[in-house]
Tab-separated table of C-alpha atoms and ligand atoms in Angstrom:
chain	number	residue	atom	x	y	z
A	1	UNK	CA	2.187	-31.998	1.847
A	2	UNK	CA	1.623	-28.864	4.091
A	3	UNK	CA	3.390	-25.573	2.851
A	4	UNK	CA	4.225	-23.422	5.613
A	5	UNK	CA	6.048	-20.010	4.664
A	6	UNK	CA	6.144	-16.417	6.161
A	7	UNK	CA	3.717	-15.488	3.686
A	8	UNK	CA	1.201	-18.339	4.147
A	9	UNK	CA	1.447	-17.544	7.804
A	10	UNK	CA	0.138	-14.035	7.040
A	11	UNK	CA	-2.274	-15.060	4.126
A	12	UNK	CA	-3.732	-18.222	5.743
A	13	UNK	CA	-3.643	-19.866	2.248
A	14	UNK	CA	-3.160	-23.525	1.476
A	15	UNK	CA	-0.252	-22.760	-0.926
A	16	UNK	CA	2.585	-19.832	-1.060
A	17	UNK	CA	0.915	-18.685	-4.237
A	18	UNK	CA	-0.399	-15.145	-4.915
A	19	UNK	CA	-2.277	-13.782	-7.906
A	20	UNK	CA	-0.899	-11.337	-9.921
A	21	UNK	CA	-2.614	-7.807	-10.393
A	22	UNK	CA	-4.136	-7.668	-13.916
A	23	UNK	CA	-5.393	-4.319	-15.449
A	24	UNK	CA	-9.059	-5.412	-17.005
A	25	UNK	CA	-8.524	-9.248	-16.076
A	26	UNK	CA	-8.125	-9.081	-12.263
A	27	UNK	CA	-11.739	-9.196	-11.865
A	28	UNK	CA	-13.737	-10.849	-8.754
A	29	UNK	CA	-14.623	-14.180	-10.559
A	30	UNK	CA	-11.105	-14.905	-11.583
A	31	UNK	CA	-9.656	-13.943	-8.229
A	32	UNK	CA	-12.340	-16.202	-6.589
A	33	UNK	CA	-11.143	-19.135	-8.443
A	34	UNK	CA	-7.549	-18.397	-7.514
A	35	UNK	CA	-8.457	-18.238	-3.654
A	36	UNK	CA	-10.831	-21.509	-3.902
A	37	UNK	CA	-7.977	-23.386	-5.563
A	38	UNK	CA	-5.754	-22.671	-2.570
A	39	UNK	CA	-3.824	-19.600	-3.488
A	40	UNK	CA	-4.381	-15.916	-2.556
A	41	UNK	CA	-6.766	-14.317	-5.167
A	42	UNK	CA	-6.266	-10.630	-5.768
A	43	UNK	CA	-8.821	-8.271	-7.055
A	44	UNK	CA	-7.309	-5.351	-8.896
A	45	UNK	CA	-9.333	-2.480	-7.634
A	46	UNK	CA	-9.143	-0.328	-10.514
A	47	UNK	CA	-10.856	-2.452	-12.699
A	48	UNK	CA	-14.019	-1.318	-10.783
A	49	UNK	CA	-15.699	1.959	-10.681
A	50	UNK	CA	-15.419	3.236	-7.050
A	51	UNK	CA	-18.963	3.551	-6.820
A	52	UNK	CA	-19.582	-0.104	-7.770
A	53	UNK	CA	-16.491	-1.586	-5.744
A	54	UNK	CA	-18.148	-2.189	-2.533
A	55	UNK	CA	-20.835	-4.357	-4.153
A	56	UNK	CA	-18.246	-6.242	-5.934
A	57	UNK	CA	-16.275	-7.009	-2.922
A	58	UNK	CA	-19.544	-8.309	-1.373
A	59	UNK	CA	-20.063	-10.498	-4.374
A	60	UNK	CA	-16.534	-11.659	-4.023
A	61	UNK	CA	-17.352	-12.788	-0.547
A	62	UNK	CA	-20.098	-14.861	-1.939
A	63	UNK	CA	-18.030	-16.722	-4.523
A	64	UNK	CA	-15.249	-17.619	-1.961
A	65	UNK	CA	-14.865	-18.214	1.847
A	66	UNK	CA	-11.213	-18.494	1.239
A	67	UNK	CA	-8.588	-15.630	1.968
A	68	UNK	CA	-8.232	-13.053	-0.704
A	69	UNK	CA	-6.579	-9.612	-1.036
A	70	UNK	CA	-6.894	-6.386	-3.015
A	71	UNK	CA	-4.436	-4.659	-5.431
A	72	UNK	CA	-4.040	-1.015	-5.622
A	73	UNK	CA	-1.671	-0.348	-8.800
A	74	UNK	CA	-0.374	3.169	-8.553
A	75	UNK	CA	-1.008	3.867	-12.119
A	76	UNK	CA	2.214	4.339	-14.795
A	77	UNK	CA	0.769	5.807	-17.909
A	78	UNK	CA	-0.210	3.308	-20.506
A	79	UNK	CA	-0.842	0.447	-18.265
A	80	UNK	CA	-4.446	0.253	-19.689
A	81	UNK	CA	-6.896	1.392	-16.941
A	82	UNK	CA	-9.676	3.628	-18.301
A	83	UNK	CA	-9.353	5.616	-14.810
A	84	UNK	CA	-5.985	7.326	-15.843
A	85	UNK	CA	-6.409	10.500	-13.853
A	86	UNK	CA	-6.685	9.003	-10.517
A	87	UNK	CA	-5.548	10.975	-7.462
A	88	UNK	CA	-4.070	9.887	-4.256
A	89	UNK	CA	-7.548	10.746	-2.594
A	90	UNK	CA	-9.256	8.358	-4.937
A	91	UNK	CA	-6.758	5.372	-4.199
A	92	UNK	CA	-7.390	6.142	-0.447
A	93	UNK	CA	-11.420	5.940	-1.148
A	94	UNK	CA	-10.938	2.371	-2.777
A	95	UNK	CA	-8.641	1.294	0.057
A	96	UNK	CA	-11.482	2.526	2.819
A	97	UNK	CA	-14.045	0.543	0.900
A	98	UNK	CA	-12.115	-2.622	1.028
A	99	UNK	CA	-11.157	-2.015	4.529
A	100	UNK	CA	-14.831	-1.473	5.591
A	101	UNK	CA	-15.690	-4.866	3.713
A	102	UNK	CA	-13.115	-6.685	5.969
A	103	UNK	CA	-10.194	-7.100	3.326
A	104	UNK	CA	-6.984	-7.264	5.365
A	105	UNK	CA	-4.267	-7.961	2.720
A	106	UNK	CA	-3.267	-5.311	0.122
A	107	UNK	CA	-0.760	-5.470	-2.852
A	108	UNK	CA	0.250	-2.038	-4.108
A	109	UNK	CA	2.109	-1.993	-7.031
A	110	UNK	CA	3.972	0.250	-9.842
A	111	UNK	CA	4.939	3.552	-8.254
A	112	UNK	CA	5.406	4.606	-5.017
A	113	UNK	CA	2.558	3.784	-2.234
A	114	UNK	CA	3.698	4.545	1.076
A	115	UNK	CA	0.526	6.957	1.425
A	116	UNK	CA	-1.298	3.602	1.216
A	117	UNK	CA	0.847	1.644	3.376
A	118	UNK	CA	0.473	4.055	6.345
A	119	UNK	CA	-3.059	3.916	6.227
A	120	UNK	CA	-3.446	0.103	5.707
A	121	UNK	CA	-1.128	-0.261	8.842
A	122	UNK	CA	-2.998	2.248	10.900
A	123	UNK	CA	-5.798	-0.578	10.654
A	124	UNK	CA	-3.527	-3.354	11.452
A	125	UNK	CA	-3.780	-4.977	7.988
A	126	UNK	CA	-1.029	-6.181	5.657
A	127	UNK	CA	0.991	-4.254	3.233
A	128	UNK	CA	2.731	-6.108	0.322
A	129	UNK	CA	4.482	-3.913	-2.158
A	130	UNK	CA	5.497	-4.945	-5.685
A	131	UNK	CA	8.344	-3.560	-7.657
A	132	UNK	CA	10.930	-3.976	-10.227
A	133	UNK	CA	14.123	-2.721	-8.945
A	134	UNK	CA	16.265	-3.657	-5.555
A	135	UNK	CA	16.429	-0.114	-4.441
A	136	UNK	CA	12.781	0.415	-4.650
A	137	UNK	CA	12.397	-2.866	-2.502
A	138	UNK	CA	15.053	-1.678	-0.014
A	139	UNK	CA	13.035	1.918	0.229
A	140	UNK	CA	9.554	0.120	0.646
A	141	UNK	CA	11.157	-2.166	3.323
A	142	UNK	CA	12.152	1.182	5.135
A	143	UNK	CA	8.911	2.619	5.079
A	144	UNK	CA	7.261	-0.307	6.451
A	145	UNK	CA	6.219	-2.815	3.737
A	146	UNK	CA	5.284	-6.363	5.219
A	147	UNK	CA	6.654	-8.232	2.180
A	148	UNK	CA	7.923	-7.118	-1.153
A	149	UNK	CA	6.965	-8.853	-4.678
A	150	UNK	CA	10.119	-8.327	-6.940
A	151	UNK	CA	9.512	-8.615	-10.535
A	152	UNK	CA	12.310	-10.149	-12.548
A	153	UNK	CA	12.893	-9.121	-16.139
A	154	UNK	CA	11.387	-12.380	-17.115
A	155	UNK	CA	7.908	-11.074	-16.190
A	156	UNK	CA	5.051	-9.615	-18.372
A	157	UNK	CA	3.432	-6.169	-17.482
A	158	UNK	CA	4.929	-2.826	-17.005
A	159	UNK	CA	8.761	-3.147	-17.357
A	160	UNK	CA	11.714	-1.099	-15.991
A	161	UNK	CA	14.975	-1.076	-18.144
A	162	UNK	CA	17.248	-1.809	-15.251
A	163	UNK	CA	15.460	-4.886	-13.965
A	164	UNK	CA	17.541	-8.051	-13.068
A	165	UNK	CA	16.707	-11.597	-13.600
A	166	UNK	CA	14.375	-13.358	-10.998
A	167	UNK	CA	17.354	-15.486	-9.892
A	168	UNK	CA	19.437	-12.471	-9.235
A	169	UNK	CA	16.691	-10.677	-7.563
A	170	UNK	CA	15.732	-13.539	-5.132
A	171	UNK	CA	19.080	-14.741	-4.089
A	172	UNK	CA	20.204	-11.014	-3.357
A	173	UNK	CA	16.866	-9.966	-1.697
A	174	UNK	CA	17.418	-12.750	0.498
A	175	UNK	CA	20.820	-11.168	1.722
A	176	UNK	CA	19.734	-7.462	1.716
A	177	UNK	CA	16.023	-7.530	2.869
A	178	UNK	CA	14.753	-8.681	6.214
A	179	UNK	CA	11.119	-9.049	5.252
A	180	UNK	CA	9.504	-11.898	3.292
A	181	UNK	CA	10.205	-11.469	-0.720
A	182	UNK	CA	7.621	-12.984	-3.214
A	183	UNK	CA	8.908	-14.060	-6.578
A	184	UNK	CA	7.482	-12.804	-9.524
A	185	UNK	CA	8.502	-13.024	-13.139
A	186	UNK	CA	8.603	-16.301	-15.652
A	187	UNK	CA	7.221	-18.825	-13.039
A	188	UNK	CA	4.801	-21.166	-14.330
A	189	UNK	CA	5.484	-24.838	-13.518
A	190	UNK	CA	6.519	-26.700	-10.179
A	191	UNK	CA	10.185	-26.634	-10.939
A	192	UNK	CA	10.124	-22.854	-11.156
A	193	UNK	CA	7.886	-22.516	-8.034
A	194	UNK	CA	10.096	-24.788	-5.826
A	195	UNK	CA	13.303	-22.979	-7.304
A	196	UNK	CA	11.882	-19.681	-6.138
A	197	UNK	CA	11.237	-20.890	-2.987
A	198	UNK	CA	14.974	-22.490	-2.707
A	199	UNK	CA	16.328	-19.089	-3.847
A	200	UNK	CA	14.688	-17.295	-0.914
A	201	UNK	CA	11.144	-16.444	-1.802
A	202	UNK	CA	8.258	-16.947	0.783
A	203	UNK	CA	5.848	-17.254	-2.063
A	204	UNK	CA	5.387	-17.165	-5.806
A	205	UNK	CA	3.215	-14.769	-7.826
A	206	UNK	CA	1.571	-16.182	-10.849
A	207	UNK	CA	0.850	-13.743	-13.562
A	208	UNK	CA	0.876	-15.138	-17.308
A	209	UNK	CA	0.799	-18.628	-16.198
A	210	UNK	CA	-2.833	-18.246	-15.120
A	211	UNK	CA	-3.982	-16.012	-18.030
A	212	UNK	CA	-4.740	-19.172	-20.292
A	213	UNK	CA	-6.852	-21.044	-17.920
A	214	UNK	CA	-10.605	-21.613	-18.397
A	215	UNK	CA	-11.485	-18.914	-15.663
A	216	UNK	CA	-9.275	-16.156	-17.050
A	217	UNK	CA	-11.325	-13.283	-18.820
A	218	UNK	CA	-8.576	-13.359	-21.500
A	219	UNK	CA	-10.412	-13.641	-24.996
A	220	UNK	CA	-10.315	-17.320	-26.177
A	221	UNK	CA	-8.412	-16.288	-29.442
A	222	UNK	CA	-5.895	-14.397	-27.280
A	223	UNK	CA	-5.357	-17.705	-24.973
A	224	UNK	CA	-4.734	-19.787	-28.167
A	225	UNK	CA	-2.459	-17.098	-29.863
A	226	UNK	CA	-0.513	-17.031	-26.348
A	227	UNK	CA	-0.265	-20.837	-26.108
A	228	UNK	CA	1.137	-20.846	-29.501
A	229	UNK	CA	4.068	-18.593	-28.566
A	230	UNK	CA	7.582	-19.504	-29.523
A	231	UNK	CA	9.482	-18.174	-26.548
A	232	UNK	CA	12.749	-19.238	-27.999
A	233	UNK	CA	12.222	-17.193	-31.063
A	234	UNK	CA	14.362	-13.859	-31.560
A	235	UNK	CA	11.340	-11.774	-32.236
A	236	UNK	CA	9.652	-12.844	-28.942
A	237	UNK	CA	12.968	-12.305	-27.247
A	238	UNK	CA	13.053	-8.748	-28.530
A	239	UNK	CA	9.582	-8.050	-27.360
A	240	UNK	CA	10.082	-9.643	-24.038
A	241	UNK	CA	13.151	-8.022	-22.991
A	242	UNK	CA	12.327	-4.697	-24.672
A	243	UNK	CA	14.595	-2.771	-22.101
A	244	UNK	CA	12.239	0.441	-22.042
A	245	UNK	CA	9.950	1.877	-19.520
A	246	UNK	CA	6.625	0.532	-20.341
A	247	UNK	CA	4.203	-2.156	-20.919
A	248	UNK	CA	5.057	-5.414	-22.444
A	249	UNK	CA	2.973	-6.801	-25.358
A	250	UNK	CA	3.637	-10.429	-25.178
A	251	UNK	CA	3.040	-13.034	-22.260
A	252	UNK	CA	6.120	-13.560	-20.115
A	253	UNK	CA	8.226	-16.875	-20.598
A	254	UNK	CA	5.807	-18.608	-18.183
A	255	UNK	CA	3.792	-19.165	-21.177
A	256	UNK	CA	6.228	-21.918	-22.254
A	257	UNK	CA	5.106	-24.230	-19.764
A	258	UNK	CA	1.512	-24.094	-20.628
A	259	UNK	CA	0.253	-26.690	-23.266
A	260	UNK	CA	-3.686	-26.119	-23.126
A	261	UNK	CA	-6.410	-24.313	-21.602
A	262	UNK	CA	-7.144	-25.812	-18.201
A	263	UNK	CA	-9.158	-25.206	-15.212
A	264	UNK	CA	-6.965	-22.756	-12.910
A	265	UNK	CA	-7.378	-25.381	-9.903
A	266	UNK	CA	-5.703	-28.230	-12.123
A	267	UNK	CA	-2.921	-25.790	-13.112
A	268	UNK	CA	-2.531	-25.078	-9.233
A	269	UNK	CA	-2.595	-28.665	-8.510
A	270	UNK	CA	-0.009	-29.520	-11.337
A	271	UNK	CA	2.566	-26.875	-9.755
A	272	UNK	CA	2.120	-28.373	-6.451
A	273	UNK	CA	2.254	-32.058	-7.600
A	274	UNK	CA	5.161	-31.285	-9.618
A	275	UNK	CA	7.071	-29.722	-6.787
A	276	UNK	CA	6.171	-32.260	-4.270
A	277	UNK	CA	7.310	-35.071	-6.830
A	278	UNK	CA	10.629	-33.335	-7.167
A	279	UNK	CA	11.064	-33.036	-3.398
A	280	UNK	CA	10.311	-36.766	-2.899
A	281	UNK	CA	12.909	-37.335	-5.805
A	282	UNK	CA	15.459	-35.448	-3.647
A	283	UNK	CA	14.544	-37.744	-0.718
A	284	UNK	CA	12.532	-35.107	1.158
A	285	UNK	CA	10.034	-37.347	3.036
A	286	UNK	CA	8.710	-34.872	5.300
A	287	UNK	CA	4.762	-34.049	5.342
A	288	UNK	CA	5.603	-30.443	5.791
A	289	UNK	CA	7.531	-27.900	3.743
A	290	UNK	CA	8.471	-25.061	6.233
A	291	UNK	CA	10.710	-22.060	5.513
A	292	UNK	CA	9.900	-20.548	9.143
A	293	UNK	CA	13.179	-21.347	10.806
A	294	UNK	CA	15.099	-19.680	8.312
B	301	FMN	C1	-2.220	-8.488	-19.121
B	301	FMN	C2	-1.470	-8.236	-17.699
B	301	FMN	C3	-1.954	-7.090	-17.180
B	301	FMN	C4	-1.149	-6.686	-15.985
B	301	FMN	N1	-1.767	-5.508	-15.334
B	301	FMN	C5	-1.002	-5.226	-14.193
B	301	FMN	C6	-1.419	-4.177	-13.248
B	301	FMN	O1	-2.558	-3.734	-13.717
B	301	FMN	N2	-0.773	-3.866	-12.245
B	301	FMN	C7	0.318	-4.339	-11.941
B	301	FMN	O2	0.833	-4.079	-10.748
B	301	FMN	N3	0.845	-5.297	-12.476
B	301	FMN	C8	0.146	-5.861	-13.740
B	301	FMN	N4	0.674	-7.002	-14.367
B	301	FMN	C9	1.923	-7.416	-13.982
B	301	FMN	C10	1.604	-8.887	-13.026
B	301	FMN	O3	0.994	-8.414	-12.043
B	301	FMN	C11	2.754	-9.539	-12.605
B	301	FMN	O4	3.763	-8.782	-12.151
B	301	FMN	C12	3.591	-10.231	-13.856
B	301	FMN	O5	2.548	-10.915	-14.677
B	301	FMN	C13	4.442	-11.306	-13.168
B	301	FMN	O6	5.116	-11.971	-14.091
B	301	FMN	P1	4.759	-13.288	-14.919
B	301	FMN	O7	3.705	-12.955	-15.953
B	301	FMN	O8	5.885	-13.807	-15.601
B	301	FMN	O9	4.062	-14.262	-13.891
B	301	FMN	C14	-0.101	-7.406	-15.437
B	301	FMN	C15	0.516	-8.520	-16.315
B	301	FMN	C16	-0.177	-8.828	-17.368
B	301	FMN	C17	0.047	-10.110	-18.066
């Protein structure tokens, strides 16, 4: 089945799937595997020294001939990058290196990133901003973001105490925003992927779900520990929905769908196969899933 959405139109990827940004883990080899599997691999820029970044992007282009993007996380304290004192000028330097290497899709995240969005647009490239609250999504749309990734409270990563669920985010965003929305938070199987598209998302951002794959640079012991997570325990619930401003120390509920360490391309294939099987079981017999008319 062909998957056509407002986001795949921009990204030119086979599937409406976007890799999450990851401090320490969002490296070129992992991102290239994601792109090669049909999604949009994302290189998290701050994992590299500025002086090394150009070489890494050139290496990325050897690892994949498929589209990929670059993330610039406007750092909240405690997120885990070593480069904690980075200035706006430094972010713009990273951006310039990526632009010079031909990158044309950028994801920004965490704090306000208009200063980056403006430069991205000057060069005719695309700017997707990721945020946790609807009011931040609305203001990013106002200042020109091309798409918004809205993170539900099911997600791992840096949390805001006033986050809503992925369901509330997506169904409301479809009514409140005019630009495409990318779903993030707790998605890790075909049903969740398809459900997010049905709720109004134009693509899905995969974080936790891909971190226990073979290609993920997460430590092997950590992968095993994560795969043994009981997402229905009270302790886990307390840690995931901690309702404080700060990083989350557990994988998101998307870990519940992962059984063992498998190649990333199999995980993505499984998600797509399951979604296609569900569509078929509902009597959807078309060769193309297409959201462009809505
Ligand atoms: C280990 C880890 C590191 C992360 N690092 C970042 C980061 O540096 N920048 C960022 O914007 N988001 C970061 N995130 C959040 C993800 O990009 C994404 O929003 C989140 O994982 C989506 O929810 P999910 O895990 O349920 O798929 C991180 C998440 C994890 C699990």
